[in-house]
Coordinates of C-alpha atoms in Angstrom, one line a residue:
Chain A
M83 CA 0.0 0.0 0.0
H84 CA 2.7 2.4 1.1
R85 CA 4.8 1.3 -1.8
D86 CA 2.0 2.0 -4.3
S87 CA 1.5 5.6 -3.2
R88 CA 5.3 6.0 -3.4
A89 CA 5.4 4.7 -6.9
A90 CA 2.4 6.9 -7.9
G91 CA 4.2 9.9 -6.5
R92 CA 7.3 9.1 -8.4
A93 CA 5.4 8.6 -11.7
A94 CA 3.7 12.0 -11.2
G95 CA 7.1 13.5 -10.6
R96 CA 8.5 12.0 -13.7
A97 CA 5.6 13.5 -15.8
A98 CA 6.3 16.9 -14.4
D99 CA 10.0 16.5 -15.0
R100 CA 9.5 15.4 -18.6
A101 CA 9.2 19.0 -19.7
R102 CA 12.6 19.5 -18.1
A103 CA 14.3 16.7 -20.1
G104 CA 13.4 18.2 -23.6
G105 CA 15.3 20.7 -25.7
G106 CA 18.9 21.0 -26.9
L107 CA 21.9 20.6 -24.6
R108 CA 22.5 24.3 -24.4
A109 CA 18.9 25.0 -23.5
R110 CA 18.9 22.2 -20.9
L111 CA 22.2 23.5 -19.3
R112 CA 20.6 26.9 -19.1
R113 CA 17.4 25.6 -17.5
D114 CA 19.3 23.4 -15.0
R115 CA 22.0 25.9 -14.1
T116 CA 20.8 26.3 -10.5
M117 CA 20.6 22.5 -10.0
L118 CA 24.0 22.0 -11.6
L119 CA 25.5 24.6 -9.4
L120 CA 24.1 22.9 -6.3
V121 CA 25.5 19.6 -7.4
L122 CA 28.9 20.9 -8.2
P123 CA 30.5 21.1 -4.7
G124 CA 29.4 17.5 -3.8
F125 CA 30.5 16.2 -7.2
L126 CA 33.9 17.9 -6.9
Y127 CA 34.2 16.3 -3.4
F128 CA 33.7 12.8 -4.8
V129 CA 36.1 13.4 -7.7
V130 CA 38.9 14.7 -5.4
F131 CA 38.5 12.4 -2.4
H132 CA 37.3 9.2 -4.1
Y133 CA 38.5 9.2 -7.7
V134 CA 41.8 11.0 -7.3
P135 CA 42.9 8.4 -4.7
L136 CA 42.0 5.7 -7.2
L137 CA 44.6 7.1 -9.5
G138 CA 46.9 7.5 -6.5
N139 CA 47.0 3.7 -6.5
V140 CA 49.7 3.9 -9.2
I141 CA 52.2 4.0 -6.2
V142 CA 51.5 0.2 -6.1
F143 CA 53.8 0.0 -9.1
K144 CA 56.4 2.5 -7.7
D145 CA 59.0 2.6 -5.0
Y146 CA 57.4 5.6 -3.4
Q147 CA 59.7 8.0 -1.6
P148 CA 58.0 10.9 0.1
Y149 CA 60.8 13.4 -0.8
L150 CA 60.8 12.3 -4.5
G151 CA 57.0 12.6 -4.8
F152 CA 54.7 10.7 -7.1
K153 CA 56.4 11.7 -10.3
G154 CA 59.9 11.3 -9.0
S155 CA 59.6 7.9 -7.4
P156 CA 61.0 5.1 -9.6
W157 CA 58.8 2.5 -11.2
V158 CA 59.2 -1.0 -9.9
G159 CA 56.6 -2.9 -11.9
F160 CA 55.1 -5.7 -9.9
G161 CA 58.0 -5.5 -7.4
N162 CA 55.8 -4.4 -4.5
F163 CA 53.7 -7.5 -4.9
S164 CA 56.4 -9.6 -3.3
V165 CA 54.7 -8.5 -0.1
F166 CA 52.2 -11.2 -0.7
T167 CA 54.8 -13.9 -0.1
Q168 CA 55.7 -12.5 3.3
P169 CA 54.8 -14.5 6.4
D170 CA 53.4 -11.5 8.3
F171 CA 51.1 -10.8 5.4
Y172 CA 49.8 -14.4 5.6
R173 CA 49.3 -14.0 9.3
A174 CA 47.2 -10.8 8.7
L175 CA 45.2 -12.6 6.0
L176 CA 44.6 -15.6 8.1
N177 CA 43.4 -13.5 11.0
T178 CA 41.2 -11.5 8.8
L179 CA 39.5 -14.6 7.4
K180 CA 39.1 -16.0 10.9
F181 CA 37.4 -12.7 12.0
A182 CA 35.3 -12.6 8.9
V183 CA 34.0 -16.2 9.3
L184 CA 33.1 -15.6 13.0
Q185 CA 31.3 -12.4 12.0
L186 CA 29.4 -14.2 9.3
V187 CA 28.4 -17.1 11.5
L188 CA 27.7 -15.2 14.8
F189 CA 27.1 -11.5 14.0
F190 CA 25.2 -11.7 10.8
P191 CA 22.2 -13.7 12.1
A192 CA 22.0 -11.8 15.4
P193 CA 19.9 -8.9 14.1
L194 CA 17.6 -11.3 12.3
G195 CA 16.9 -13.2 15.6
L196 CA 16.5 -10.0 17.5
A197 CA 14.1 -8.6 14.9
L198 CA 11.9 -11.7 15.1
L199 CA 11.9 -11.4 18.9
L200 CA 11.0 -7.6 18.7
N201 CA 8.4 -8.3 16.1
S202 CA 6.7 -10.8 18.3
I203 CA 6.2 -8.2 21.1
L204 CA 2.6 -7.3 20.7
S205 CA 2.5 -4.3 23.1
P206 CA 3.7 -1.3 21.1
K207 CA 4.8 0.5 24.3
I208 CA 7.2 -2.3 25.3
R209 CA 8.3 -2.8 21.8
R210 CA 9.3 0.8 21.4
F211 CA 11.1 0.8 24.6
V212 CA 13.2 -2.3 23.8
Q213 CA 13.9 -0.8 20.3
S214 CA 15.3 2.4 21.8
V215 CA 17.4 0.4 24.1
V216 CA 18.9 -1.9 21.5
Y217 CA 19.5 0.9 19.0
L218 CA 21.6 3.0 21.4
P219 CA 25.0 1.2 21.3
H220 CA 25.2 1.9 17.6
F221 CA 26.0 5.5 18.4
I222 CA 28.7 4.7 20.8
G223 CA 32.2 5.2 19.3
W224 CA 34.7 2.3 19.4
V225 CA 37.0 4.1 21.8
I226 CA 34.2 4.6 24.3
L227 CA 32.9 1.1 23.7
I228 CA 36.3 -0.5 24.3
S229 CA 36.9 1.6 27.4
I230 CA 33.6 0.3 28.8
S231 CA 34.5 -3.2 27.9
Q232 CA 37.9 -2.7 29.7
Q233 CA 36.0 -1.6 32.8
L234 CA 33.7 -4.6 32.7
I235 CA 35.8 -7.6 31.6
G236 CA 39.4 -6.2 31.7
G237 CA 42.1 -7.1 34.2
T238 CA 40.8 -4.9 37.1
G239 CA 37.2 -5.0 35.9
L240 CA 34.0 -6.4 37.1
L241 CA 34.2 -9.9 35.6
P242 CA 37.6 -11.0 37.1
Q243 CA 36.5 -9.5 40.4
L244 CA 33.4 -11.6 40.4
L245 CA 35.4 -14.7 39.3
G246 CA 37.8 -14.0 42.1
E247 CA 35.0 -13.8 44.7
V248 CA 33.7 -17.2 43.8
G249 CA 37.2 -18.7 43.9
L250 CA 37.8 -19.0 40.2
P251 CA 40.9 -17.7 38.4
R252 CA 40.7 -14.1 37.5
V253 CA 40.9 -14.1 33.7
D254 CA 41.6 -11.0 31.7
L255 CA 39.6 -11.4 28.5
M256 CA 41.0 -8.2 27.0
T257 CA 44.5 -9.4 26.8
S258 CA 43.9 -13.0 25.9
P259 CA 45.0 -13.8 22.3
G260 CA 42.9 -16.9 22.1
F261 CA 39.8 -15.1 23.1
F262 CA 40.4 -12.1 20.9
P263 CA 38.3 -13.2 17.8
W264 CA 35.4 -13.9 20.1
L265 CA 35.9 -10.6 22.0
V266 CA 35.8 -8.7 18.8
T267 CA 32.7 -10.5 17.6
L268 CA 30.9 -10.1 20.9
Q269 CA 31.6 -6.4 21.0
L270 CA 30.3 -6.1 17.4
I271 CA 27.1 -7.9 18.4
W272 CA 26.7 -5.6 21.4
K273 CA 27.2 -2.5 19.3
D274 CA 25.3 -3.2 16.1
A275 CA 22.9 -6.2 16.4
G276 CA 20.1 -3.9 17.6
W277 CA 20.7 -1.4 14.9
G278 CA 20.7 -4.1 12.3
T279 CA 17.1 -5.0 13.2
I280 CA 15.7 -1.8 11.7
I281 CA 15.8 -3.1 8.1
Y282 CA 14.5 -6.6 9.1
L283 CA 11.6 -5.1 11.1
A284 CA 10.6 -3.0 8.0
A285 CA 10.7 -6.2 5.9
L286 CA 8.6 -8.0 8.5
L287 CA 6.0 -5.1 8.4
N288 CA 5.8 -5.5 4.7
I289 CA 4.6 -9.1 4.8
D290 CA 1.0 -9.2 3.9
T291 CA -1.1 -10.3 7.0
E292 CA -3.4 -12.2 4.6
H293 CA -0.6 -14.8 4.2
Y294 CA -0.7 -15.4 8.0
E295 CA -4.4 -15.6 8.0
A296 CA -4.5 -18.0 5.1
A297 CA -1.8 -20.1 6.7
A298 CA -3.7 -20.2 10.0
I299 CA -6.9 -21.3 8.3
D300 CA -4.9 -24.1 6.7
G301 CA -4.0 -25.2 10.2
A302 CA -0.4 -23.9 10.4
D303 CA 0.7 -23.3 14.0
R304 CA 3.0 -20.5 15.0
W305 CA 6.2 -22.3 14.1
R306 CA 4.9 -23.3 10.7
R307 CA 3.8 -19.8 10.0
L308 CA 7.3 -18.6 11.0
W309 CA 8.9 -21.1 8.7
H310 CA 6.5 -20.8 5.7
V311 CA 5.5 -17.1 5.8
T312 CA 7.8 -15.0 7.9
L313 CA 11.2 -16.4 6.8
P314 CA 10.4 -16.4 3.1
G315 CA 9.2 -12.9 3.5
I316 CA 12.5 -11.6 4.6
V317 CA 14.8 -13.6 2.3
P318 CA 15.3 -10.7 -0.2
V319 CA 16.4 -8.3 2.5
T320 CA 18.7 -11.0 4.1
L321 CA 20.2 -11.7 0.7
L322 CA 20.8 -8.0 0.1
L323 CA 22.6 -7.5 3.4
L324 CA 24.6 -10.7 2.9
I325 CA 25.8 -9.5 -0.5
L326 CA 26.8 -6.1 0.9
N327 CA 28.5 -7.8 3.8
L328 CA 30.6 -9.9 1.4
G329 CA 32.0 -6.8 -0.2
S330 CA 33.5 -5.6 3.1
I331 CA 34.4 -9.1 4.3
L332 CA 38.1 -8.3 4.3
S333 CA 37.5 -5.0 6.2
V334 CA 36.8 -6.5 9.6
G335 CA 36.4 -3.8 12.3
F336 CA 39.4 -1.7 11.6
E337 CA 39.2 0.9 14.4
Q338 CA 38.0 -1.7 16.9
I339 CA 41.0 -4.0 16.2
L340 CA 43.5 -1.3 15.9
L341 CA 42.6 -0.1 19.4
Q342 CA 42.9 -3.5 20.9
R343 CA 45.8 -5.0 18.9
D344 CA 48.5 -3.9 21.3
A345 CA 46.8 -5.7 24.2
V346 CA 46.9 -9.1 22.5
G347 CA 49.9 -8.7 20.2
A348 CA 50.2 -8.8 16.4
D349 CA 50.0 -12.6 16.2
A350 CA 46.4 -12.6 17.2
G351 CA 45.4 -9.0 16.4
E352 CA 46.9 -8.2 13.0
V353 CA 44.4 -8.0 10.2
L354 CA 44.8 -6.6 6.6
D355 CA 43.7 -3.1 7.5
T356 CA 46.0 -2.8 10.5
Y357 CA 48.8 -4.4 8.3
V358 CA 48.4 -1.6 5.7
Y359 CA 48.3 1.1 8.4
F360 CA 51.4 -0.2 10.3
H361 CA 53.5 -1.0 7.2
G362 CA 52.5 2.0 5.2
V363 CA 51.8 5.0 7.3
L364 CA 54.0 4.1 10.3
D365 CA 56.9 2.2 8.6
G366 CA 56.9 4.0 5.3
Q367 CA 56.6 0.9 3.1
W368 CA 54.1 2.8 1.0
G369 CA 54.2 0.7 -2.1
P370 CA 53.8 -2.7 -0.6
A371 CA 51.1 -1.5 1.9
A372 CA 49.1 0.2 -0.9
A373 CA 49.4 -3.1 -2.9
V374 CA 47.7 -5.0 -0.1
G375 CA 45.0 -2.3 0.2
L376 CA 44.3 -2.3 -3.5
V377 CA 44.1 -6.1 -3.8
K378 CA 41.8 -6.1 -0.8
G379 CA 39.5 -3.5 -2.4
V380 CA 39.4 -5.4 -5.7
I381 CA 38.5 -8.7 -4.0
G382 CA 35.7 -6.9 -2.2
L383 CA 34.4 -5.5 -5.5
V384 CA 34.6 -8.9 -7.2
L385 CA 32.8 -10.6 -4.3
I386 CA 30.0 -8.1 -4.4
L387 CA 29.5 -8.3 -8.2
G388 CA 29.9 -12.1 -8.1
A389 CA 27.4 -12.5 -5.3
N390 CA 25.0 -10.2 -7.1
K391 CA 25.2 -12.2 -10.3
L392 CA 24.5 -15.3 -8.3
A393 CA 21.5 -13.7 -6.7
H394 CA 20.2 -12.8 -10.1
R395 CA 20.7 -16.4 -11.3
F396 CA 18.5 -17.6 -8.5
G397 CA 15.8 -15.1 -9.4
H398 CA 16.5 -12.5 -6.7
E399 CA 17.1 -8.9 -7.2
G400 CA 20.3 -8.4 -5.3
I401 CA 21.7 -4.9 -4.8
Y402 CA 20.8 -3.6 -8.2
S403 CA 18.6 -4.9 -11.0
R404 CA 20.1 -6.3 -14.2
Chain B
M129 CA -2.3 0.9 27.6
T130 CA -3.4 -0.4 24.3
T131 CA -5.2 -3.7 24.7
S132 CA -4.4 -6.9 22.8
Q133 CA -3.4 -6.3 19.2
R134 CA -3.5 -10.0 18.5
P135 CA -5.2 -10.7 15.2
P136 CA -8.1 -13.2 15.5
W137 CA -6.3 -16.0 13.8
M138 CA -3.3 -15.9 16.2
E139 CA -3.6 -18.2 19.2
A140 CA -3.0 -16.9 22.7
P141 CA 0.6 -17.6 23.8
S142 CA 1.2 -20.1 26.6
R143 CA 2.2 -18.8 30.0
A144 CA 5.5 -20.5 29.9
G145 CA 6.2 -19.1 26.4
L146 CA 5.4 -15.6 27.6
A147 CA 7.6 -16.0 30.6
I148 CA 10.6 -17.1 28.6
K149 CA 10.1 -14.3 26.1
G150 CA 9.9 -11.8 28.8
L151 CA 13.0 -13.1 30.4
V152 CA 15.0 -13.0 27.1
I153 CA 13.9 -9.4 26.5
A154 CA 14.8 -8.4 30.0
I155 CA 18.2 -10.0 29.7
V156 CA 18.8 -8.2 26.3
C157 CA 17.9 -4.8 27.8
L158 CA 20.0 -5.5 30.9
L159 CA 23.0 -6.5 28.8
V160 CA 22.8 -3.2 26.9
L161 CA 22.0 -0.9 29.9
Y162 CA 24.1 -2.3 32.7
P163 CA 27.5 -1.2 31.4
F164 CA 26.3 2.4 31.4
V165 CA 25.1 2.1 35.0
N166 CA 28.5 0.6 36.0
I167 CA 30.6 3.3 34.4
V168 CA 28.6 6.2 35.9
A169 CA 28.7 4.5 39.3
T170 CA 32.4 4.0 39.1
S171 CA 33.1 7.6 38.0
L172 CA 31.2 8.9 41.1
A173 CA 33.0 6.6 43.6
G174 CA 35.6 7.9 46.0
E175 CA 39.2 6.6 46.2
S176 CA 38.7 4.7 49.5
E177 CA 35.6 2.9 48.3
I178 CA 37.2 1.8 45.0
T179 CA 40.3 0.5 46.9
R180 CA 38.1 -1.3 49.4
R181 CA 36.0 -3.0 46.8
G182 CA 38.8 -3.7 44.4
G183 CA 37.7 -1.3 41.7
I184 CA 34.1 -2.5 41.3
I185 CA 31.1 -0.4 42.0
A186 CA 28.3 -2.6 40.9
L187 CA 25.3 -0.3 41.2
F188 CA 25.9 3.0 43.1
P189 CA 28.7 4.2 45.3
S190 CA 27.9 4.7 49.0
E191 CA 29.5 8.1 49.2
P192 CA 29.3 9.6 45.7
T193 CA 31.8 12.3 44.9
L194 CA 32.6 14.5 42.0
A195 CA 36.3 14.4 42.6
A196 CA 37.0 12.5 39.4
Y197 CA 35.2 15.2 37.3
R198 CA 37.1 18.0 39.1
T199 CA 40.4 16.2 38.3
I200 CA 39.7 15.9 34.6
F201 CA 38.5 19.4 34.2
A202 CA 41.4 20.9 36.3
G203 CA 44.0 19.3 34.1
G204 CA 42.8 21.1 31.0
V205 CA 43.6 18.4 28.5
V206 CA 40.2 16.8 28.7
S207 CA 38.3 20.1 28.6
H208 CA 40.4 21.2 25.6
A209 CA 39.7 17.9 23.8
L210 CA 36.1 18.4 24.6
L211 CA 36.1 21.8 22.9
V212 CA 37.9 20.5 19.9
S213 CA 35.4 17.6 19.5
A214 CA 32.5 20.0 19.9
G215 CA 33.9 22.4 17.4
I216 CA 34.6 19.7 14.8
T217 CA 31.2 18.3 15.4
V218 CA 29.3 21.5 15.0
I219 CA 31.2 23.0 12.0
G220 CA 31.7 19.6 10.3
T221 CA 28.0 18.7 10.6
A222 CA 26.9 22.1 9.2
L223 CA 29.2 21.7 6.2
N224 CA 28.2 18.1 5.7
L225 CA 24.5 19.1 5.7
V226 CA 24.9 22.0 3.3
V227 CA 26.9 20.1 0.7
T228 CA 24.8 16.9 1.0
I229 CA 21.5 18.7 0.8
A230 CA 22.6 20.6 -2.3
L231 CA 23.9 17.5 -3.9
A232 CA 20.8 15.4 -3.0
Y233 CA 18.4 18.0 -4.1
G234 CA 20.2 18.7 -7.4
L235 CA 20.2 15.0 -8.2
S236 CA 16.6 14.4 -7.1
R237 CA 15.3 15.8 -10.5
P238 CA 16.4 14.6 -13.9
I239 CA 19.1 17.2 -14.8
V240 CA 21.7 17.1 -17.5
G241 CA 24.4 14.7 -16.5
G242 CA 22.6 13.7 -13.4
R243 CA 22.7 10.0 -14.2
F244 CA 26.4 10.1 -14.7
V245 CA 27.1 11.9 -11.4
L246 CA 24.8 9.5 -9.5
T247 CA 26.5 6.4 -11.0
A248 CA 29.9 7.9 -10.1
I249 CA 28.8 8.4 -6.5
L250 CA 27.2 4.9 -6.2
F251 CA 30.4 3.3 -7.5
T252 CA 32.4 4.7 -4.6
M253 CA 30.2 2.7 -2.2
L254 CA 31.5 -0.5 -3.9
F255 CA 35.1 0.3 -4.2
G256 CA 37.4 2.5 -2.2
A257 CA 41.0 3.5 -2.9
G258 CA 42.3 2.3 0.5
I259 CA 44.1 4.0 3.4
I260 CA 47.5 4.8 1.7
P261 CA 46.3 6.8 -1.3
N262 CA 43.9 8.7 0.9
F263 CA 46.6 9.5 3.4
L264 CA 49.0 10.7 0.6
L265 CA 46.2 12.8 -0.9
V266 CA 45.5 14.6 2.4
K267 CA 49.2 15.3 2.8
A268 CA 49.5 16.5 -0.8
L269 CA 46.6 18.9 -0.3
G270 CA 48.3 20.4 2.8
L271 CA 45.5 19.3 5.1
Y272 CA 47.8 17.2 7.3
D273 CA 47.8 18.3 10.9
S274 CA 44.9 20.7 10.4
Y275 CA 41.4 20.4 11.7
A276 CA 40.2 20.5 8.1
A277 CA 41.6 17.0 7.7
L278 CA 38.9 15.8 10.1
I279 CA 36.1 17.4 8.0
V280 CA 36.9 17.7 4.3
P281 CA 37.9 14.1 3.5
G282 CA 34.4 13.0 4.8
L283 CA 32.4 15.9 3.5
V284 CA 29.6 13.8 2.0
S285 CA 28.6 10.3 3.0
A286 CA 27.2 8.4 0.0
F287 CA 24.7 6.7 2.3
N288 CA 23.4 9.9 3.8
F289 CA 23.2 11.4 0.3
L290 CA 21.0 8.5 -0.8
V291 CA 18.7 8.9 2.3
L292 CA 18.2 12.6 1.4
R293 CA 17.8 12.1 -2.3
N294 CA 15.2 9.3 -1.9
F295 CA 13.3 11.5 0.5
F296 CA 13.4 14.5 -1.9
Q297 CA 12.3 12.4 -4.8
N298 CA 9.2 11.3 -2.9
I299 CA 8.0 14.8 -2.3
P300 CA 4.9 15.2 -4.5
A301 CA 5.7 16.9 -7.8
E302 CA 2.5 18.9 -7.7
L303 CA 3.8 20.8 -4.7
L304 CA 7.0 21.8 -6.5
D305 CA 5.1 22.6 -9.7
S306 CA 2.7 24.9 -8.0
A307 CA 5.6 26.8 -6.5
R308 CA 7.2 27.0 -9.9
I309 CA 4.0 28.4 -11.4
D310 CA 4.1 31.0 -8.6
G311 CA 7.5 32.0 -10.0
A312 CA 9.8 30.3 -7.5
G313 CA 13.2 29.2 -8.9
D314 CA 14.9 25.8 -8.1
F315 CA 16.8 27.4 -5.2
A316 CA 13.7 29.1 -3.7
I317 CA 11.8 25.8 -4.0
L318 CA 14.6 24.0 -2.0
I319 CA 14.5 26.6 0.8
R320 CA 10.8 27.2 1.0
I321 CA 9.2 23.9 0.2
V322 CA 11.6 21.0 0.2
L323 CA 13.6 21.7 3.4
P324 CA 10.6 22.5 5.7
L325 CA 9.0 19.2 4.6
S326 CA 12.2 17.3 5.3
K327 CA 12.8 18.2 9.0
A328 CA 12.6 14.7 10.3
V329 CA 14.9 13.1 7.8
L330 CA 17.3 16.1 8.1
A331 CA 17.5 15.5 11.8
V332 CA 18.4 11.9 11.3
V333 CA 21.1 12.7 8.7
A334 CA 22.5 15.5 11.0
L335 CA 22.6 13.0 13.8
F336 CA 24.5 10.4 11.7
Y337 CA 27.1 13.1 10.7
A338 CA 27.4 14.5 14.2
V339 CA 27.9 11.2 15.8
G340 CA 30.6 10.4 13.2
H341 CA 32.5 13.6 14.1
W342 CA 32.1 13.1 17.8
N343 CA 33.4 9.6 17.7
A344 CA 36.1 10.2 15.0
F345 CA 39.1 8.3 16.0
F346 CA 41.0 7.0 13.0
N347 CA 41.1 10.1 10.9
A348 CA 42.3 12.1 13.9
L349 CA 45.0 9.5 14.6
L350 CA 46.0 9.5 11.0
Y351 CA 46.0 13.2 10.2
L352 CA 46.8 15.0 13.5
N353 CA 50.4 14.7 14.5
D354 CA 50.2 17.6 17.0
T355 CA 48.8 16.1 20.2
G356 CA 47.6 19.6 21.3
K357 CA 45.0 19.3 18.6
W358 CA 43.6 15.9 19.7
P359 CA 39.9 15.5 19.9
L360 CA 38.2 13.5 22.7
P361 CA 38.5 10.0 21.3
L362 CA 42.2 10.2 21.2
V363 CA 42.5 11.6 24.7
L364 CA 40.1 8.8 25.8
R365 CA 42.4 6.2 24.3
L366 CA 45.5 7.8 26.0
Y367 CA 43.9 7.9 29.5
V368 CA 41.7 4.9 29.6
L369 CA 43.2 2.3 27.2
Q370 CA 46.8 3.2 27.6
G371 CA 46.5 4.2 31.2
Q372 CA 48.2 7.5 31.2
P373 CA 47.6 9.6 34.3
V374 CA 45.1 12.4 33.7
G375 CA 46.0 16.0 34.7
G376 CA 49.7 16.0 34.2
G377 CA 50.7 16.9 37.8
T378 CA 48.5 20.0 38.1
E379 CA 46.3 18.6 40.9
S380 CA 46.1 21.0 43.8
P381 CA 47.4 19.5 47.0
G382 CA 45.1 18.9 49.9
E383 CA 42.1 18.1 47.7
A384 CA 40.7 14.6 47.7
V385 CA 42.5 12.7 45.0
A386 CA 40.2 10.7 42.8
S387 CA 41.1 7.1 42.0
I388 CA 42.5 6.4 38.5
Q389 CA 39.6 4.2 37.7
A390 CA 37.0 6.8 38.7
V391 CA 38.9 9.4 36.6
Q392 CA 39.0 7.1 33.6
M393 CA 35.3 6.4 33.8
A394 CA 34.6 10.1 34.2
V395 CA 36.3 10.7 30.9
V396 CA 34.1 8.0 29.3
V397 CA 31.0 9.5 30.8
V398 CA 31.9 12.9 29.5
A399 CA 32.3 11.4 26.0
L400 CA 28.9 9.8 26.3
V401 CA 26.8 12.6 27.6
P402 CA 26.2 14.5 24.4
I403 CA 25.1 11.3 22.6
L404 CA 22.8 10.4 25.5
C405 CA 21.3 13.9 25.4
V406 CA 20.3 14.0 21.8
Y407 CA 19.4 10.4 21.4
P408 CA 15.9 10.5 23.0
F409 CA 14.8 13.4 20.8
L410 CA 15.9 11.9 17.5
Q411 CA 15.3 8.2 18.3
R412 CA 11.7 8.3 17.0
Y413 CA 12.8 9.4 13.5
F414 CA 15.4 6.6 13.0
T415 CA 13.2 4.0 11.4
K416 CA 11.7 6.4 8.9
G417 CA 15.0 8.1 8.1
V418 CA 16.9 4.9 7.6
L419 CA 14.3 3.3 5.5
T420 CA 13.8 6.1 3.1
G421 CA 17.4 5.7 2.2
A422 CA 18.0 2.0 2.5
I423 CA 15.5 0.9 0.0
K424 CA 17.1 1.6 -3.3
G425 CA 15.9 4.4 -5.6

């Protein structure tokens, strides 16, 4: 219903705009000059801060020296790519994949489950209250969040204290390399699982109640309705989010991990993004670090486009239509 | 209270089912809210109480004191960082809004080259250049070590742009047409018709930008070499995560010294307060704001 009125509004808008589209280029430029002027600053921003850096990636093929500059630094062809044979690169890659898999298995389904729970709360008052509570952590920055986490489960925090009082060893989960992947995932769930429910809740609202009625008349109990009506109803959204997630799968929580890496050591805490930061910005190995960053970006793009193709093949819309 | 919204075909839940669901919901809320209670309590606790109880104030200190807050504001570093963060947040958000609104409005109607610009923006959501080229660009532009480096490289967020553009597109065309017949130009229409209609979604976008500036950590770490310019998140890391003493030896003798842990949590609370202040007012717009943008246009 909502969607129909939107489409109608858009169609009317198109009809009104059609007058705008006619005429020669010069006339159109004249007619659109205010709009074009408004677009200009934003467009320039995207060109300078998103497209110029793309060109900046040529340093992947150079031995970049800050005092020689872009033009002066010598070309090295694919020399910088030898970084991909280094053991510390493998360590970062392996850690990244480990974090990514944990996120996919534990973090990704969390908002879905929470949304189903929220959706099943019938009292609008309680539902709204719980929603405002679970959305809140999304707005807490990583530095604050990790400070809080230090206070609760760090060495002198609440958890070791409680463990000590009942006679168990006082573990410090913030400095334990083995626990680190779980720590990062749990923090992510605390921060963003609630926020992630917004889009699922909207999808749940869009499911036609007639489907539920019909299912109930056919004798489906609540679990069967969940399985045969609710879940199929949110498959498109889930797929969309999954595809988008795939694109950033190699960018696991950069700030979050950077802030906690020192506490657990590079063996457990180095991921591709921190690798690029430490080797490039801090150690001045610009070329090799940029090579890692570039390959990471390309893999993300390929994964998104590939997953999208796959979604199309299975008859779903994906992130954009064909 | 509104009475049962249960549709007729839905069976009444069992008592055990209700109890389990209630328990799960209560636990979820507690898990989110308790950390806030704990840090506020710890920040208000006195030195003696924290030592006696091993650093843990579970619910509320028996003798609350503001000593920790006096310490952080006496030192000057935290108050300065607070000012920097507030300034960046206000100026940055204002600039973000102006440029994003103009861009979104300009591209909400079919204009010459609009398709091309839109596609160019959408592509940046799929592929970024990476940390190194961005860092070198900021340096080359002479933004390094300036506050502008915290604002200009993130001037427009493609996501916020989409939220606004989709909202503007859905404003009924009749409204804009009648204004045009009355002689209003594109700019006048934006100011007099479009913006007043978009208050809710503008509030949400402003909040997204403001929170981003307030929490900005990595850009500040990357682009600010001068520690005197540090915003709050970097100071927070220094004091809380790296355990540096707050105040730098400027504490006046004779006054009650706050415990390190209370001081650390006081800094965390100070960083949290602005977010907790605006949150309740904007919270009701979230769903609407996010969804107008998330569904593709």
